[in-house]
Short mmCIF file of C-alpha atoms in Angstrom, two decimals:
data_model
loop_
_atom_site.label_atom_id
_atom_site.label_comp_id
_atom_site.label_asym_id
_atom_site.label_seq_id
_atom_site.Cartn_x
_atom_site.Cartn_y
_atom_site.Cartn_z
CA ALA F 85 156.76 -305.04 81.80
CA THR F 86 153.35 -304.32 80.42
CA CYS F 87 150.98 -307.28 80.42
CA GLY F 88 151.60 -309.64 77.53
CA MET F 89 154.67 -307.75 76.41
CA ASN F 90 158.42 -308.13 76.79
CA ASN F 91 159.00 -304.39 76.91
CA ALA F 92 160.69 -303.64 80.24
CA GLU F 93 164.11 -302.06 80.48
CA ALA F 94 166.66 -302.17 83.31
CA THR F 95 169.84 -300.14 83.83
CA VAL F 96 172.56 -300.80 86.40
CA SER F 97 174.49 -297.83 87.82
CA VAL F 98 178.00 -298.35 89.14
CA ALA F 99 179.68 -296.35 91.90
CA GLY F 100 183.28 -297.15 92.83
CA GLY F 101 185.64 -299.64 91.32
CA VAL F 102 187.85 -298.87 88.36
CA GLY F 103 186.42 -298.48 84.86
CA PRO F 104 185.90 -299.65 82.30
CA TYR F 105 183.19 -302.03 83.52
CA ARG F 106 181.89 -305.26 82.00
CA TYR F 107 178.25 -306.23 82.46
CA GLN F 108 176.78 -309.72 82.47
CA TRP F 109 173.02 -310.14 82.83
CA SER F 110 171.40 -313.48 83.60
CA ASN F 111 169.47 -313.21 80.32
CA GLY F 112 172.73 -312.94 78.34
CA GLY F 113 172.82 -309.14 78.03
CA GLN F 114 176.27 -307.54 78.18
CA THR F 115 175.52 -303.82 78.31
CA GLN F 116 174.72 -301.39 81.12
CA THR F 117 171.10 -301.27 79.95
CA VAL F 118 169.07 -304.26 78.78
CA SER F 119 165.66 -304.07 77.16
CA GLY F 120 162.99 -306.43 75.92
CA LEU F 121 162.59 -307.91 79.41
CA SER F 122 159.55 -309.89 80.52
CA PRO F 123 158.41 -310.10 84.15
CA ASN F 124 161.05 -312.15 85.96
CA LEU F 125 163.95 -312.00 88.41
CA TYR F 126 167.25 -311.16 86.73
CA ASN F 127 170.79 -310.82 88.06
CA VAL F 128 173.49 -308.53 86.74
CA THR F 129 177.16 -308.94 87.55
CA VAL F 130 179.49 -305.99 87.04
CA THR F 131 183.24 -306.58 86.75
CA ASP F 132 185.67 -303.68 86.90
CA ALA F 133 189.13 -303.30 85.35
CA LEU F 134 190.74 -304.89 88.45
CA GLN F 135 188.48 -307.98 88.12
CA CYS F 136 186.44 -307.04 91.20
CA THR F 137 182.82 -308.13 90.84
CA ALA F 138 179.49 -307.18 92.33
CA THR F 139 176.12 -308.83 91.62
CA VAL F 140 172.66 -307.39 92.21
CA PRO F 141 169.18 -308.86 91.60
CA VAL F 142 166.71 -306.95 89.43
CA LEU F 143 163.00 -307.72 89.69
CA VAL F 144 160.91 -306.82 86.66
CA ASP F 145 157.26 -306.63 87.69
CA PHE F 146 154.12 -307.00 85.62
CA VAL F 147 152.20 -303.75 85.14
CA ASN F 148 148.53 -304.00 84.31
CA ASP F 149 147.69 -300.80 82.55
CA ILE F 150 143.94 -301.42 82.15
CA GLN F 151 142.05 -299.02 84.39
CA ILE F 152 138.31 -299.26 85.02
CA ALA F 153 136.27 -296.30 86.28
CA TYR F 154 132.55 -296.55 86.87
CA VAL F 155 129.38 -294.67 87.74
CA VAL F 156 126.57 -296.50 89.53
CA THR F 157 122.92 -295.55 89.47
CA ASP F 158 121.18 -297.25 92.38
CA VAL F 159 117.66 -298.67 92.20
CA ILE F 160 115.00 -296.52 93.86
CA CYS F 161 112.31 -298.47 95.69
CA GLY F 162 113.29 -301.82 94.11
CA VAL F 163 109.98 -302.38 92.30
CA GLN F 164 111.50 -301.84 88.84
CA PRO F 165 115.08 -302.76 87.78
CA THR F 166 116.25 -299.19 87.16
CA GLY F 167 119.88 -299.52 88.21
CA SER F 168 122.85 -299.12 85.92
CA ILE F 169 126.64 -299.35 85.85
CA ASP F 170 128.46 -297.18 83.33
CA LEU F 171 132.11 -298.20 82.73
CA THR F 172 134.95 -296.13 81.35
CA VAL F 173 138.00 -298.21 80.43
CA THR F 174 141.42 -296.72 79.71
CA GLY F 175 144.85 -298.18 79.08
CA GLY F 176 145.67 -301.50 77.55
CA THR F 177 145.11 -302.11 73.86
CA GLY F 178 141.55 -301.84 72.58
CA PRO F 179 139.16 -303.08 71.58
CA TYR F 180 138.10 -304.58 74.89
CA THR F 181 135.85 -307.51 75.70
CA TYR F 182 133.60 -307.58 78.75
CA LEU F 183 132.30 -310.48 80.83
CA TRP F 184 129.90 -309.67 83.65
CA SER F 185 128.95 -312.02 86.47
CA ASN F 186 125.36 -312.00 85.17
CA GLY F 187 126.57 -313.24 81.75
CA ALA F 188 126.35 -309.89 79.94
CA LEU F 189 129.04 -309.20 77.32
CA VAL F 190 128.62 -305.42 77.02
CA ASP F 191 130.49 -302.52 78.59
CA ASP F 192 127.58 -300.95 80.50
CA LEU F 193 124.70 -302.58 82.36
CA ASN F 194 121.30 -300.89 82.25
CA PHE F 195 117.93 -301.69 83.82
CA ILE F 196 119.42 -303.96 86.46
CA ALA F 197 118.15 -305.00 89.88
CA PRO F 198 119.96 -304.32 93.17
CA GLY F 199 122.91 -306.63 93.79
CA ASP F 200 126.60 -307.23 93.29
CA TYR F 201 127.96 -307.24 89.75
CA CYS F 202 131.53 -308.17 88.78
CA VAL F 203 133.12 -307.55 85.39
CA THR F 204 136.34 -308.71 83.77
CA VAL F 205 137.68 -306.45 81.03
CA THR F 206 140.18 -308.00 78.63
CA ASP F 207 142.14 -306.15 75.98
CA GLN F 208 143.26 -307.50 72.60
CA THR F 209 146.66 -308.61 74.01
CA GLY F 210 144.95 -310.84 76.59
CA CYS F 211 145.57 -308.59 79.59
CA SER F 212 142.64 -308.22 81.94
CA SER F 213 141.40 -306.30 84.94
CA ALA F 214 138.42 -307.06 87.17
CA LEU F 215 136.05 -304.98 89.27
CA CYS F 216 133.02 -305.66 91.47
CA VAL F 217 130.29 -303.05 92.02
CA THR F 218 127.22 -302.99 94.25
CA VAL F 219 123.93 -301.55 93.01
CA ALA F 220 121.95 -300.58 96.11
CA ASP F 221 118.21 -300.47 96.69
CA ILE F 222 117.39 -296.95 97.92
CA PRO F 223 114.00 -296.38 99.57
CA SER F 224 111.94 -293.75 97.80
CA MET F 225 110.53 -292.44 101.06
CA VAL F 226 112.00 -291.77 104.45
CA LEU F 227 109.59 -291.59 107.34
CA ALA F 228 110.07 -289.96 110.71
CA ILE F 229 107.77 -290.33 113.67
CA THR F 230 107.21 -287.44 115.97
CA ARG F 231 105.66 -287.96 119.38
CA VAL F 232 102.75 -285.74 120.17
#
């Protein structure tokens, strides 16, 4: 099931026994395929024409379809806060809201100092995904000593 939705579907396949088959799902469904399922553990019992039964559990998992990609620009010679984190969010249902560990409420961070930054992205259905990113401090010069 997608986050915040009751949109999963499950189908039981039967091998053996004698048809026709009767289906009884723990949510009250009575067909081979049930839909509108939320994340949960369900059971389905199949009864054949000879009254033989078999029961199997069906686990419907939660699927978080919000994906966060990012590009980091590290700070060079940490004197000025020149770092940035550029997010690209896909999936879920926009618009999205953003909450960064530094209190920012925007999608991208610009002119930031070196450090760890975490963001939680939430879509309009209330589903969320989180990510932490490190902005490094890169020295502007690298020195090597040669013995003479």
